[in-house]
Coordinates of C-alpha atoms and ligand atoms in Angstrom, one line a residue:
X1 CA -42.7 -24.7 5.8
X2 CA -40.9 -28.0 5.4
X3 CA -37.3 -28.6 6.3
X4 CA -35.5 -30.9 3.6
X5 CA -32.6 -32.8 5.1
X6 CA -30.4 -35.0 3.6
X7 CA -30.3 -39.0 2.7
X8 CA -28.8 -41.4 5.0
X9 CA -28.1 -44.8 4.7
X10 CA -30.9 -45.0 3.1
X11 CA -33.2 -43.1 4.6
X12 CA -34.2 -39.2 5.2
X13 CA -32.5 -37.4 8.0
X14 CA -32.8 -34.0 9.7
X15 CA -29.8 -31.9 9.1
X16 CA -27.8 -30.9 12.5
X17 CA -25.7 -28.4 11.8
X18 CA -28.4 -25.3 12.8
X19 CA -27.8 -23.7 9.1
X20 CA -30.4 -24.2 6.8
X21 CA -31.1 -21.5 3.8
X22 CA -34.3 -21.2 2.1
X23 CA -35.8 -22.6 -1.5
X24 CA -38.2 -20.5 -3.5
X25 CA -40.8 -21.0 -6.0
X26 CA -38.7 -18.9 -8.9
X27 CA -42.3 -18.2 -10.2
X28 CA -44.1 -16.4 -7.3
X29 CA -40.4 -15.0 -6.3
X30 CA -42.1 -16.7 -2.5
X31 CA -39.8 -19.1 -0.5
X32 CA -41.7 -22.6 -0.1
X33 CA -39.1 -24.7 1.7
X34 CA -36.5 -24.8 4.3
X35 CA -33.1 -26.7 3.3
X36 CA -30.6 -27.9 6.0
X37 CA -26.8 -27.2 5.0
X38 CA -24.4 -30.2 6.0
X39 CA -21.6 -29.8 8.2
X40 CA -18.4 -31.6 8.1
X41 CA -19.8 -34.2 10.4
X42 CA -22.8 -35.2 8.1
X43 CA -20.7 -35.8 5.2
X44 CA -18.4 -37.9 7.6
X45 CA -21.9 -40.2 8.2
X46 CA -22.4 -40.5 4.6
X47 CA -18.9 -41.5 4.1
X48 CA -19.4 -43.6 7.1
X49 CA -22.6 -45.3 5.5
X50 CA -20.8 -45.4 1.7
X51 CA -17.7 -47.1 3.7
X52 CA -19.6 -49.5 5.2
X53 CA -21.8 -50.8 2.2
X54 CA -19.5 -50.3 -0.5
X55 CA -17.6 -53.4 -0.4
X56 CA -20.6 -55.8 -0.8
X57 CA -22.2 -53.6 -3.5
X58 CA -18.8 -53.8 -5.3
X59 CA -18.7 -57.5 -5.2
X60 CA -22.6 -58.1 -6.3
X61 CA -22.2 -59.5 -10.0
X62 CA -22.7 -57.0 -12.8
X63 CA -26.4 -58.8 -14.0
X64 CA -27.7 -57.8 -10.2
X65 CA -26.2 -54.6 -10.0
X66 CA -27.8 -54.2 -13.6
X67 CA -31.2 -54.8 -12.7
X68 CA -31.8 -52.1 -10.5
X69 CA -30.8 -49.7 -13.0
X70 CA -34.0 -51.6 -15.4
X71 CA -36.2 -51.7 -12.5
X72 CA -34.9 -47.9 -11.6
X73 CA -36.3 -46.6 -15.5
X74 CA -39.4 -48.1 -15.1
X75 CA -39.9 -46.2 -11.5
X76 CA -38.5 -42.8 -13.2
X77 CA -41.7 -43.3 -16.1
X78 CA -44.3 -44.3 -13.6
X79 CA -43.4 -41.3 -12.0
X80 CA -42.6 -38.8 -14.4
X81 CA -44.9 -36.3 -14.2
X82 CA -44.7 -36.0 -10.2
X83 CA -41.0 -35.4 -10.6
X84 CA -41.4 -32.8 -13.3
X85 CA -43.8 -30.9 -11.2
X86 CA -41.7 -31.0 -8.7
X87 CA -38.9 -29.9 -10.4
X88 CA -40.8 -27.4 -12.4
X89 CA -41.6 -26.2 -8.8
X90 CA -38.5 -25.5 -7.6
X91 CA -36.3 -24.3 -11.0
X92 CA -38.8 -22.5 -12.8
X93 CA -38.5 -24.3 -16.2
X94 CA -41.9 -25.3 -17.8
X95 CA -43.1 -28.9 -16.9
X96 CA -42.4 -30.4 -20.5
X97 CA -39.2 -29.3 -20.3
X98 CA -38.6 -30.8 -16.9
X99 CA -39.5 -34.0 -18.3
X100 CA -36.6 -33.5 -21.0
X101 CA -34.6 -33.2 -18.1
X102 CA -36.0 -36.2 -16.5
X103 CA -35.6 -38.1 -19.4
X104 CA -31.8 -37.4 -20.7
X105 CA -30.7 -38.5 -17.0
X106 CA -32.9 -41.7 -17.3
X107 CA -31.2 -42.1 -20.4
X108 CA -27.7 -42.7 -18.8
X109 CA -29.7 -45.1 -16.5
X110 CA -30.4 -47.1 -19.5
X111 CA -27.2 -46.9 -20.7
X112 CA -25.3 -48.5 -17.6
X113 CA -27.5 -51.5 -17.7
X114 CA -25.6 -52.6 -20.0
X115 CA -22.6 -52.4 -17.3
X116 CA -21.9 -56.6 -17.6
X117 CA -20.6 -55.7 -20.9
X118 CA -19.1 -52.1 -20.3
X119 CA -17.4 -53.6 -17.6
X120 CA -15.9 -56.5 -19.1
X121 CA -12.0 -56.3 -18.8
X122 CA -9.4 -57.0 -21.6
X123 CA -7.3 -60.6 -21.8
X124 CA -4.3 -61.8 -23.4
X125 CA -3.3 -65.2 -23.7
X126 CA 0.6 -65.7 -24.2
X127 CA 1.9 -62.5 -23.4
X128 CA 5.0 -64.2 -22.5
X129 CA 6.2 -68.4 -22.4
X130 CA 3.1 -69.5 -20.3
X131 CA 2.1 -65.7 -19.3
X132 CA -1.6 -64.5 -19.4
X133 CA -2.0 -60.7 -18.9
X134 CA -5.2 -59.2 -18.3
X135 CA -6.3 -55.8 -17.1
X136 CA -9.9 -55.1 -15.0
X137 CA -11.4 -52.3 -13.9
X138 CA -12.5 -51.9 -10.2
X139 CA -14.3 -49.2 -8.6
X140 CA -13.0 -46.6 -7.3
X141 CA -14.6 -46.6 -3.8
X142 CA -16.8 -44.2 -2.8
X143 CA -17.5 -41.0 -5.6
X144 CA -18.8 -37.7 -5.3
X145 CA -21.0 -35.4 -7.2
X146 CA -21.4 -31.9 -7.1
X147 CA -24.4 -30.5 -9.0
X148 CA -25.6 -27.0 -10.8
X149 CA -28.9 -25.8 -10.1
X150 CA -30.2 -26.0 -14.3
X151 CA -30.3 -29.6 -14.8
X152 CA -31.4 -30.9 -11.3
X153 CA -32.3 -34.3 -12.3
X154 CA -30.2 -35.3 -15.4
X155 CA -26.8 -33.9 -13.6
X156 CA -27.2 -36.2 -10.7
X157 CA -28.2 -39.2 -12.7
X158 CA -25.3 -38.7 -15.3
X159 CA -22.9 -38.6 -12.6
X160 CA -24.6 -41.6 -10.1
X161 CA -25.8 -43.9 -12.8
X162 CA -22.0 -45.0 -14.0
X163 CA -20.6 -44.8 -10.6
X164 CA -23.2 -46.8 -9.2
X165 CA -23.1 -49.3 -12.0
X166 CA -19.4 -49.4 -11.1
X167 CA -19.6 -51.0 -8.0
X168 CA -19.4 -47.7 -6.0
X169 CA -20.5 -45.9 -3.2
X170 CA -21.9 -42.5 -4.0
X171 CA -22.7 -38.8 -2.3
X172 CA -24.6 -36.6 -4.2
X173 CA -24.0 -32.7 -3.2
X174 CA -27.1 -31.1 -5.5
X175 CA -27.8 -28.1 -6.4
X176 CA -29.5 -26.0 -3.0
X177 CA -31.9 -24.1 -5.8
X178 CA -33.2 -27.4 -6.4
X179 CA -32.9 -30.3 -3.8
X180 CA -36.0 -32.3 -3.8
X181 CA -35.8 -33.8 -7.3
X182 CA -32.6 -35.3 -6.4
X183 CA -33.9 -36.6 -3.0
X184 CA -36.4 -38.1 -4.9
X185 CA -34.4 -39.8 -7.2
X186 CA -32.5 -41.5 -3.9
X187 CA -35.5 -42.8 -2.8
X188 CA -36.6 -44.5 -6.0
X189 CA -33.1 -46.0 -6.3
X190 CA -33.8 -47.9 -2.8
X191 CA -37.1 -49.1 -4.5
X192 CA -35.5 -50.0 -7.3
X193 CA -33.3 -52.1 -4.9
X194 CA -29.9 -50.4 -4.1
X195 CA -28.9 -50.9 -0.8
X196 CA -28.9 -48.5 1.9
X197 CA -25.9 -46.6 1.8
X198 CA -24.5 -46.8 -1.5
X199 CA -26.1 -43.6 -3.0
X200 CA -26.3 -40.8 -0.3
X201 CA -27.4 -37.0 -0.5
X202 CA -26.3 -34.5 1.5
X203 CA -27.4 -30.9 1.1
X204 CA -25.6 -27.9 1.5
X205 CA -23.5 -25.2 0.3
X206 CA -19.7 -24.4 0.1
X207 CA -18.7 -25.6 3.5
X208 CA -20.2 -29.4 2.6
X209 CA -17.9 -28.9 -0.8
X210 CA -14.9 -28.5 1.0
X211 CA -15.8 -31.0 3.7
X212 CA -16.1 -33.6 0.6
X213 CA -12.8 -32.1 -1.2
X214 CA -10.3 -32.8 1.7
X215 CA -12.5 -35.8 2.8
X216 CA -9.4 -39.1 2.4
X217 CA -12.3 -41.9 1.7
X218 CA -13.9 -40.0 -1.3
X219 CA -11.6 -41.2 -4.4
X220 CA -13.4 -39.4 -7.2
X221 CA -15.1 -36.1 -7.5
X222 CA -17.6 -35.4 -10.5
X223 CA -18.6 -31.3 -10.5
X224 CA -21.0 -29.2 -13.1
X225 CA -21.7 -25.5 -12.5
X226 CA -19.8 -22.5 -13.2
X227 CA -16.2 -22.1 -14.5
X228 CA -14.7 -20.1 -11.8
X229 CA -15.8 -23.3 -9.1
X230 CA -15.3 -25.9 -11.6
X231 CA -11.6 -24.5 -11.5
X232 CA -11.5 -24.4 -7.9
X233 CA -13.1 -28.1 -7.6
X234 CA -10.5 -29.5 -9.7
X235 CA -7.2 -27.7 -8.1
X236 CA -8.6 -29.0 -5.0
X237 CA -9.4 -32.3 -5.7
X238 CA -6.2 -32.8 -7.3
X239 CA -4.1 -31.1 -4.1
X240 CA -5.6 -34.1 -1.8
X241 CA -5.2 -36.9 -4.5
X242 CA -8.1 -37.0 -5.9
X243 CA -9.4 -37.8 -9.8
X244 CA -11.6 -35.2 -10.8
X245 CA -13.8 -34.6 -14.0
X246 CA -14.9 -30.5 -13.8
X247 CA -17.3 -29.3 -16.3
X248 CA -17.8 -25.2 -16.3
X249 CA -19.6 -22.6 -18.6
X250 CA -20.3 -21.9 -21.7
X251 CA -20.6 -19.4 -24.5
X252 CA -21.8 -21.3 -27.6
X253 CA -22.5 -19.9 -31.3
X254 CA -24.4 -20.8 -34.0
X255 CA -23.0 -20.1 -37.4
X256 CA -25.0 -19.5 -40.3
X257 CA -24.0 -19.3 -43.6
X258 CA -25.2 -17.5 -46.3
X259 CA -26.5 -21.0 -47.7
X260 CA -28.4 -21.8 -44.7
X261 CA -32.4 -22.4 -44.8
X262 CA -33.2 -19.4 -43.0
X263 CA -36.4 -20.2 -41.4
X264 CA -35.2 -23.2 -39.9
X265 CA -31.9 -21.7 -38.6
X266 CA -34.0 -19.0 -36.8
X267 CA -36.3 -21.7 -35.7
X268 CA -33.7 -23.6 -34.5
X269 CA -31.9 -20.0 -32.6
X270 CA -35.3 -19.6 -30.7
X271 CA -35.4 -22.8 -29.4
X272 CA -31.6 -22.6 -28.5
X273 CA -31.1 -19.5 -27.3
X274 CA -34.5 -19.1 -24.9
X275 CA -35.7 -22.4 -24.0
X276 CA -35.5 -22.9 -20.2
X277 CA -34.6 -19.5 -19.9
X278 CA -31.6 -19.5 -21.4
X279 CA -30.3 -21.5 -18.6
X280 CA -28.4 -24.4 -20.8
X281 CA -25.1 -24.8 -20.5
X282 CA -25.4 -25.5 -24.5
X283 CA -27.9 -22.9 -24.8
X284 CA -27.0 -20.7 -27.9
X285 CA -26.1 -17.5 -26.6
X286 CA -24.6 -16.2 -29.6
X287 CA -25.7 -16.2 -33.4
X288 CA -23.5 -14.7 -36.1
X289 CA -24.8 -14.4 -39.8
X290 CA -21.8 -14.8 -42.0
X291 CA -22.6 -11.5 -44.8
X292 CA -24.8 -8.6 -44.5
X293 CA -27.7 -9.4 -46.3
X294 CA -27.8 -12.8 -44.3
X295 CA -27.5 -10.9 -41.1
X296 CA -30.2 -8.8 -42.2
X297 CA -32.4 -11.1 -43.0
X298 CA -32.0 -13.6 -40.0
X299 CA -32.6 -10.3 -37.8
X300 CA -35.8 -9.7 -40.0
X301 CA -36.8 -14.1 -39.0
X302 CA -35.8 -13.4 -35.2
X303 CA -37.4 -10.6 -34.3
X304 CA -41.0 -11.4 -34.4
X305 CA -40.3 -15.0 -33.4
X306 CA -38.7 -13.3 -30.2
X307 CA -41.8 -10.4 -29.9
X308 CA -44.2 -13.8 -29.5
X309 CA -42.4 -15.8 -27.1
X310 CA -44.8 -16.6 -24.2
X311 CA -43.3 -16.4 -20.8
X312 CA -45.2 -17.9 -18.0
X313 CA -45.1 -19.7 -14.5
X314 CA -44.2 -23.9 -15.2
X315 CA -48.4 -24.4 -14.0
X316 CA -49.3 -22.3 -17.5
X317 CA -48.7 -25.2 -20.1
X318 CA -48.6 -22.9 -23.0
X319 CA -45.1 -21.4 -21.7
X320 CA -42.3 -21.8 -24.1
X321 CA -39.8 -20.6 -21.0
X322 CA -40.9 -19.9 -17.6
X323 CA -38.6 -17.6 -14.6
X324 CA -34.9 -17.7 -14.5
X325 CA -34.1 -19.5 -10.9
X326 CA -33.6 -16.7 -8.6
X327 CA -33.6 -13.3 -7.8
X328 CA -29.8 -12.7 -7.8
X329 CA -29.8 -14.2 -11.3
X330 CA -32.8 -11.9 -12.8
X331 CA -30.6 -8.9 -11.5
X332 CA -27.5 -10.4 -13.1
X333 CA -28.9 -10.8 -16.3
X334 CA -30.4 -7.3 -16.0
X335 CA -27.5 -5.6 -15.4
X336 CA -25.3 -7.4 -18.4
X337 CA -28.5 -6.3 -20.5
X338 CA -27.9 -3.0 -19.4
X339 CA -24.4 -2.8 -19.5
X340 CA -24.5 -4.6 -23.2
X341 CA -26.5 -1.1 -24.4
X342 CA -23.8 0.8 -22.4
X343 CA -21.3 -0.5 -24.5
X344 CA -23.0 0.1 -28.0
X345 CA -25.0 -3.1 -28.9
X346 CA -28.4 -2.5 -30.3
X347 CA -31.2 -4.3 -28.1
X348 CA -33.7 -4.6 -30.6
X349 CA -36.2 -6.8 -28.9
X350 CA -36.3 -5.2 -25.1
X351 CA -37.4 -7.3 -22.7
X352 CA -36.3 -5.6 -19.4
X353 CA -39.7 -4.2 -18.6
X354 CA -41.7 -7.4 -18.7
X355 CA -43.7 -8.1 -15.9
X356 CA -45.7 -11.0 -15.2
X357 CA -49.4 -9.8 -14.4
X358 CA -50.0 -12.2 -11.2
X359 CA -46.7 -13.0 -10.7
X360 CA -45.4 -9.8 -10.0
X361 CA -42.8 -11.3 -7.2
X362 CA -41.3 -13.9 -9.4
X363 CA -38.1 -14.2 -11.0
X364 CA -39.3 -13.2 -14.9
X365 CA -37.2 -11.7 -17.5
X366 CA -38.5 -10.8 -21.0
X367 CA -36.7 -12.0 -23.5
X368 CA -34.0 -9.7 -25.3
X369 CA -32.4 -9.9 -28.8
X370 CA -28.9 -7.6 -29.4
X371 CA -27.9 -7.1 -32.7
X372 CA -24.6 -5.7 -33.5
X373 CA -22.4 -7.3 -31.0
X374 CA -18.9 -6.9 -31.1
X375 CA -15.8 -9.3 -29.2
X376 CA -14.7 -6.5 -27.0
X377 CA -18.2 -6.2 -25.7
X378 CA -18.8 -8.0 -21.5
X379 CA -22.4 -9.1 -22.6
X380 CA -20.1 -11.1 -25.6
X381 CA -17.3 -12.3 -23.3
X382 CA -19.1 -13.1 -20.2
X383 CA -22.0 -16.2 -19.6
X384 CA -25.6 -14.1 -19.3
X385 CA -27.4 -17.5 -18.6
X386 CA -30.5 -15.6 -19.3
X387 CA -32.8 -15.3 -22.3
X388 CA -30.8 -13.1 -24.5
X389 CA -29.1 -13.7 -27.7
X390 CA -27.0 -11.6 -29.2
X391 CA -26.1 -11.5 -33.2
X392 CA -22.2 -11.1 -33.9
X393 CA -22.1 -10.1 -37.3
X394 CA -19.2 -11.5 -39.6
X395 CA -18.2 -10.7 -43.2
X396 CA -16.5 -13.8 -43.9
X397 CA -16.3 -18.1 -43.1
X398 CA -13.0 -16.8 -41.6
X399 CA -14.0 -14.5 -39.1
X400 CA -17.0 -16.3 -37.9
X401 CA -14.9 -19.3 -37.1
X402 CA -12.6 -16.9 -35.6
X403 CA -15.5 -16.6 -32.8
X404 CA -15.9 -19.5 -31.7
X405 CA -12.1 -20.6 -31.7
X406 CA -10.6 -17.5 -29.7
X407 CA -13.6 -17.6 -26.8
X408 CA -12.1 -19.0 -24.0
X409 CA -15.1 -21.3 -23.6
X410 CA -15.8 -24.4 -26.0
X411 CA -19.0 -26.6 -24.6
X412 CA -21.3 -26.4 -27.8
X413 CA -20.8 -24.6 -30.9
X414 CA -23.3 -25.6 -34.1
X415 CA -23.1 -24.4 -38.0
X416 CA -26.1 -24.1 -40.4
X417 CA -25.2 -24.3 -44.1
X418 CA -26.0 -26.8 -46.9
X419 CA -22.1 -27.0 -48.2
X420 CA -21.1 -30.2 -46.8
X421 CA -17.3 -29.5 -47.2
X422 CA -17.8 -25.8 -45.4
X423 CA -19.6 -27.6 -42.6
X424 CA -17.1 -30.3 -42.2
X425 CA -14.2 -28.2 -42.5
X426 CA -16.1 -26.5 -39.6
X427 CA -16.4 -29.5 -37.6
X428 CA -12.9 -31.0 -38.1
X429 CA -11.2 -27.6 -37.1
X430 CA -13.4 -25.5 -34.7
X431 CA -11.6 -26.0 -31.1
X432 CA -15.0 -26.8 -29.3
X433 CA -16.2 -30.3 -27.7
X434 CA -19.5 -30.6 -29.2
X435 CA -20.8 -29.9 -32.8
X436 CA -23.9 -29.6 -34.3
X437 CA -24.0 -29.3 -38.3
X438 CA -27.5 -28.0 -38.7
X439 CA -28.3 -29.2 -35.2
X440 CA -28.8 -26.3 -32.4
X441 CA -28.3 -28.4 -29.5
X442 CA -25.6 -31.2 -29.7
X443 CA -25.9 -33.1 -26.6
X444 CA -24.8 -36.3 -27.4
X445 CA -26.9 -39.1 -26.6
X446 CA -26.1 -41.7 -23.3
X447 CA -23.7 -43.8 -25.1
X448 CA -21.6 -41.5 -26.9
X449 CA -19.6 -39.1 -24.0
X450 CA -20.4 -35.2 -23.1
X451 CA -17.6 -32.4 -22.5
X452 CA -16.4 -29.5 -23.8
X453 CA -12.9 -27.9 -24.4
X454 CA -10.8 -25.1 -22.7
X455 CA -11.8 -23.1 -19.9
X456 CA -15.9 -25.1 -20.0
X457 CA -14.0 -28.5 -18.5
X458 CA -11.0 -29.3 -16.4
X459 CA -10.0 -32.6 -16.4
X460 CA -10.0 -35.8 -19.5
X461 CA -13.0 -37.7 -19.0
X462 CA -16.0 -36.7 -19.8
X463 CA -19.3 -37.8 -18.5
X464 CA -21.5 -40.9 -19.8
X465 CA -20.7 -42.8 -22.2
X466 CA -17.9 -44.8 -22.5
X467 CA -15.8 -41.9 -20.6
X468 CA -17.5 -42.5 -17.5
X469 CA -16.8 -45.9 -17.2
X470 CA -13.6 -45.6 -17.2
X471 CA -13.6 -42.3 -14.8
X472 CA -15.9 -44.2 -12.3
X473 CA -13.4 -47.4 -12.1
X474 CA -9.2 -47.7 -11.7
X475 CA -7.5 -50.0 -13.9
X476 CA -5.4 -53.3 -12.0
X477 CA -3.3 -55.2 -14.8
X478 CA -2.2 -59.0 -13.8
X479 CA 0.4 -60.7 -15.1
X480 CA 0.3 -64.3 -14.0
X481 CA 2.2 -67.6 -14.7
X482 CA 1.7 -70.4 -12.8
X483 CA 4.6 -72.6 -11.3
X484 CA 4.5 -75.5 -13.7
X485 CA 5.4 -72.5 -16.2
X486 CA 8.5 -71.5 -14.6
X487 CA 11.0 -72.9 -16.6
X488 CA 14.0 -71.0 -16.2
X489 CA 15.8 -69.3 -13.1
X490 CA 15.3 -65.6 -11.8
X491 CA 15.8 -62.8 -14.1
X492 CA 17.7 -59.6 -13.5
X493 CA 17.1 -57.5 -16.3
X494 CA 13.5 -55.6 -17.4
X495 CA 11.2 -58.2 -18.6
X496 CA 10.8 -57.5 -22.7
X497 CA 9.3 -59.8 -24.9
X498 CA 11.0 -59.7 -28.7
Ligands
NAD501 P1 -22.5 -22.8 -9.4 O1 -21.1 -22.9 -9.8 O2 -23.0 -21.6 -8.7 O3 -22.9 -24.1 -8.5 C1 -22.6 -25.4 -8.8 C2 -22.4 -26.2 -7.6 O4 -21.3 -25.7 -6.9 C3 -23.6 -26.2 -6.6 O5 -23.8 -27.4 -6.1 C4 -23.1 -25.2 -5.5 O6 -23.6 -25.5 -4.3 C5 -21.6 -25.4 -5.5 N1 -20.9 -24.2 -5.2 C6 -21.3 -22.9 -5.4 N2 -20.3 -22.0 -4.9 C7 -19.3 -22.8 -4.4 C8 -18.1 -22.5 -3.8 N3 -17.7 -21.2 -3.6 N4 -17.3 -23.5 -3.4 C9 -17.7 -24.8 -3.6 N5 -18.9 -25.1 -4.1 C10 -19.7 -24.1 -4.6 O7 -23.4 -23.1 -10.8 P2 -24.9 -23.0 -11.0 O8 -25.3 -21.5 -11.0 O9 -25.7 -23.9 -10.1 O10 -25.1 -23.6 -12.4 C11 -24.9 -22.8 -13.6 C12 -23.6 -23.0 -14.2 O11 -23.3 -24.3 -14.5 C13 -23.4 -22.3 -15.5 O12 -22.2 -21.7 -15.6 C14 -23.5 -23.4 -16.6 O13 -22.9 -23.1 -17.8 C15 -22.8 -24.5 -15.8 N6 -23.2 -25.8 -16.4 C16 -22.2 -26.4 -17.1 C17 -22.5 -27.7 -17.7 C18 -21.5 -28.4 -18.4 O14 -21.7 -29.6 -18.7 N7 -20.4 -27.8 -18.8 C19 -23.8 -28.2 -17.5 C20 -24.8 -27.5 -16.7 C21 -24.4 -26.3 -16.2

């Protein structure tokens, strides 16, 4: 079995710590690599590396810096599909769906090279008799990314892309479900023509976090995964000075109204709610039919749509989801599925028995569909991550808002009606950092910036976009006049202009 190490300075290294953990094909449930875990010395040579390229990098003009990013895309579509399979591989998710992946980080790579212009600083002539003031933004030094296993290739390139772009020095700590993607996508920056030590991987597990937390070089720390370690990531980052940006979990809704096209908003739930598993942080976990005879109805649309869901390994292209990522996550699904019947809620699409003929050994979970879900209820409160939906049933606009604006998380939330005032009504007031009005999934594209509210991000900025810019780099304001304009003697009092 292959060992995956880390990256260097530019190149692959053995790990050298002696701990290693093992990666697993989530579709034959069979481990298929060896991973090395960093110790605090490792991430001391990446800093060492970042420390010692960073400067140059930082000083190469913006059109250089932006041409590796344009030769970077082309390398990410000539070699697509390998990366999907890889990825596929490793996570489970089907290989189309990979490539969605692929593509929304490639996205952000496109995006930053337009960094000459993102970049550019601000500049005013006369602030003052014969005062210029202008304000620039530097990088930040050397960044750090920590990475959730669900999005193994966009994550990374969201984070890396901007800060890169930047003029920094970054260490990548991926996911340990699924490292090789984001090995990969070191390599094919060095082709593209970063140089060596500017973006760095290092694998491992919570000991490499903390070794990049207290580390004094690394200036700013960029973290997706789940709430609890979002939280922790950010207090700690912020007790050893850092800037941090700490994006957590989610519990998103779909509202439909009784005005909704049906078809299309059931459509639009199956996609949502069971595409890669479930395993979106702005999956849908959580529908609610505003009136009876819509929630009746809606049920009536989902069921069958959820009875003919095919679930397959990522190799099967007619799989609309494949495994969830590991074994520990089947049972924890299982076990809220189980506990969500406990409580009351009526599973009426089952799909705890489903077994994968040929893949008995894998990490499969049959998709599930409660009806009858209720606030009070753990499989409402807490993030499944799994392929089950469950139907909240509302009587009124009122209450269904309600939902989403008391749930402690706020990623994605998404309305279907055709009353343009209910929907913006919705979208002005409804405390949640992403909308979609007759859209499931509102991930906004590259340019514009992706976060959500209260307990799904710690921390302002959010990432890509315009956001990430100005995470990635420190603002330095200069106020200069030069000696000929020095017309009068030294001043005493707080310089105001009136
Ligand atoms: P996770 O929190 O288990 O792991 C995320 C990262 O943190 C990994 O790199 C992991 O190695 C590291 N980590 C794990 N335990 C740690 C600890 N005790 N101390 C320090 N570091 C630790 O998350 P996951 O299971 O990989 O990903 C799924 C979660 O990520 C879900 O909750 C999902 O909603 C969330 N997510 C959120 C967004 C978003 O933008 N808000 C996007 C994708 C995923």
């Amino acid at each position: 079995m292959d060992t995956i190490g880390h990256f260097i300075d530019g190149k692959r290294v053995a790990g050298t710590s002696g701990r290693e953990t093992e990666v697993f094909d989530p579709s034959t449930g069979q481990p298929t690599k060896r991973l090395a875990l960093a110790s605090k010395a490792e991430i001391q040579a990446a800093v060492d590396a970042a420390k010692a390229a960073q400067p140059e990098w930082a000083a190469t003009n913006p059109q250089r810096r932006a041409r590796v990013f344009m030769k970077y895309v082309q390398l990410l579509n000539d070699n697509m599909q390998e990366l999907a399979e890889l990825l596929s591989s490793e996570h489970g998710k089907t290989v189309e769906d990979s490539k969605g992946d692929i593509q929304r980080g490639l996205e952000v790579a496109e995006f930053v090279i337009g960094i000459p212009h993102l970049q550019k600083s601000e500049f005013t002539e006369g602030a003052g008799p014969g005062i210029d003031m202008y304000s620039i933004r530097q990088p930040l030094g050397i960044g750090a990314g920590i990475t959730p296993f669900n999005f193994p290739a966009m994550i990374p390139m969201w984070m890396f892309a901007p800060a890169i772009a930047c003029g920094n020095a970054f260490i990548l700590k991926p996911s340990e479900r699924d490292p090789s993607v984001p090995m990969r996508l070191a390599e094919l920056m060095m082709e593209a023509g970063l140089p060596k030590g500017i973006l760095q991987v290092v694998n491992g597990d919570k000991g490499a976090v903390d070794a990049i937390l207290e580390h004094p070089d690394i200036a700013g720390i960029s973290f997706v995964g789940s709430t609890p370690i979002a939280a922790h990531v950010y207090a700690e980052a912020a007790r050893h000075g850092k800037r941090a940006q700490t994006f957590g979990g989610a519990k998103n809704h779909m509202i439909v109204m009784p005005d909704a096209d049906l078809d299309q908003a059931a459509d639009a739930l199956i996609g949502a709610g069971y595409g890669s598993a479930g395993e979106r942080c702005m999956a849908i976990s959580v529908a609610v039919p505003v009136g009876e005879e819509t929630a009746n109805a809606l049920i009536e649309k989902l069921i069958p749509r959820v009875e003919a869901l095919k679930i397959g390994p990522y190799t099967d292209s007619e799989s609309d989801f494949g495994p969830v990522v590991t074994k520990a996550a089947k049972d924890k699904i299982l076990g809220l599925v189980e506990k969500g019947v406990e409580e009351g809620a009526k599973l009426v699409v089952d799909g705890r028995g489903f077994n994968m003929q040929g893949y008995e050994d894998g990490f499969f979970v049959g998709a599930c569909l409660f009806d009858n879900v209720t606030r009070d209820m753990e499989i409402y409160k807490q993030e499944i991550f799994g392929p089950v939906l469950s139907v909240v049933r509302a009587k009124s606009y009122e209450e269904a808002f309600s939902l989403p604006a008391d749930h402690e998380y706020g990623n994605g939330v998404a309305i279907y009606t055709r009353d343009g005032d209910a929907a913006r009504d919705f979208a002005s007031k409804v405390p949640v950092g992403m909308i979609g009005v007759n859209v499931p999934i509102p991930t906004p594209m590259a340019y514009h910036s992706f976060g959500g509210w209260k307990r799904s991000v710690f921390g302002d900025l959010n990432q890509h976009g315009p956001d990430s810019i100005k995470f990635w780099t420190r603002t330095k304001t200069i106020t200069s006049r030069w000696p000929s304009g020095i017309k009068d003697g030294a001043e005493f009092s707080m310089p105001v202009m009136r």
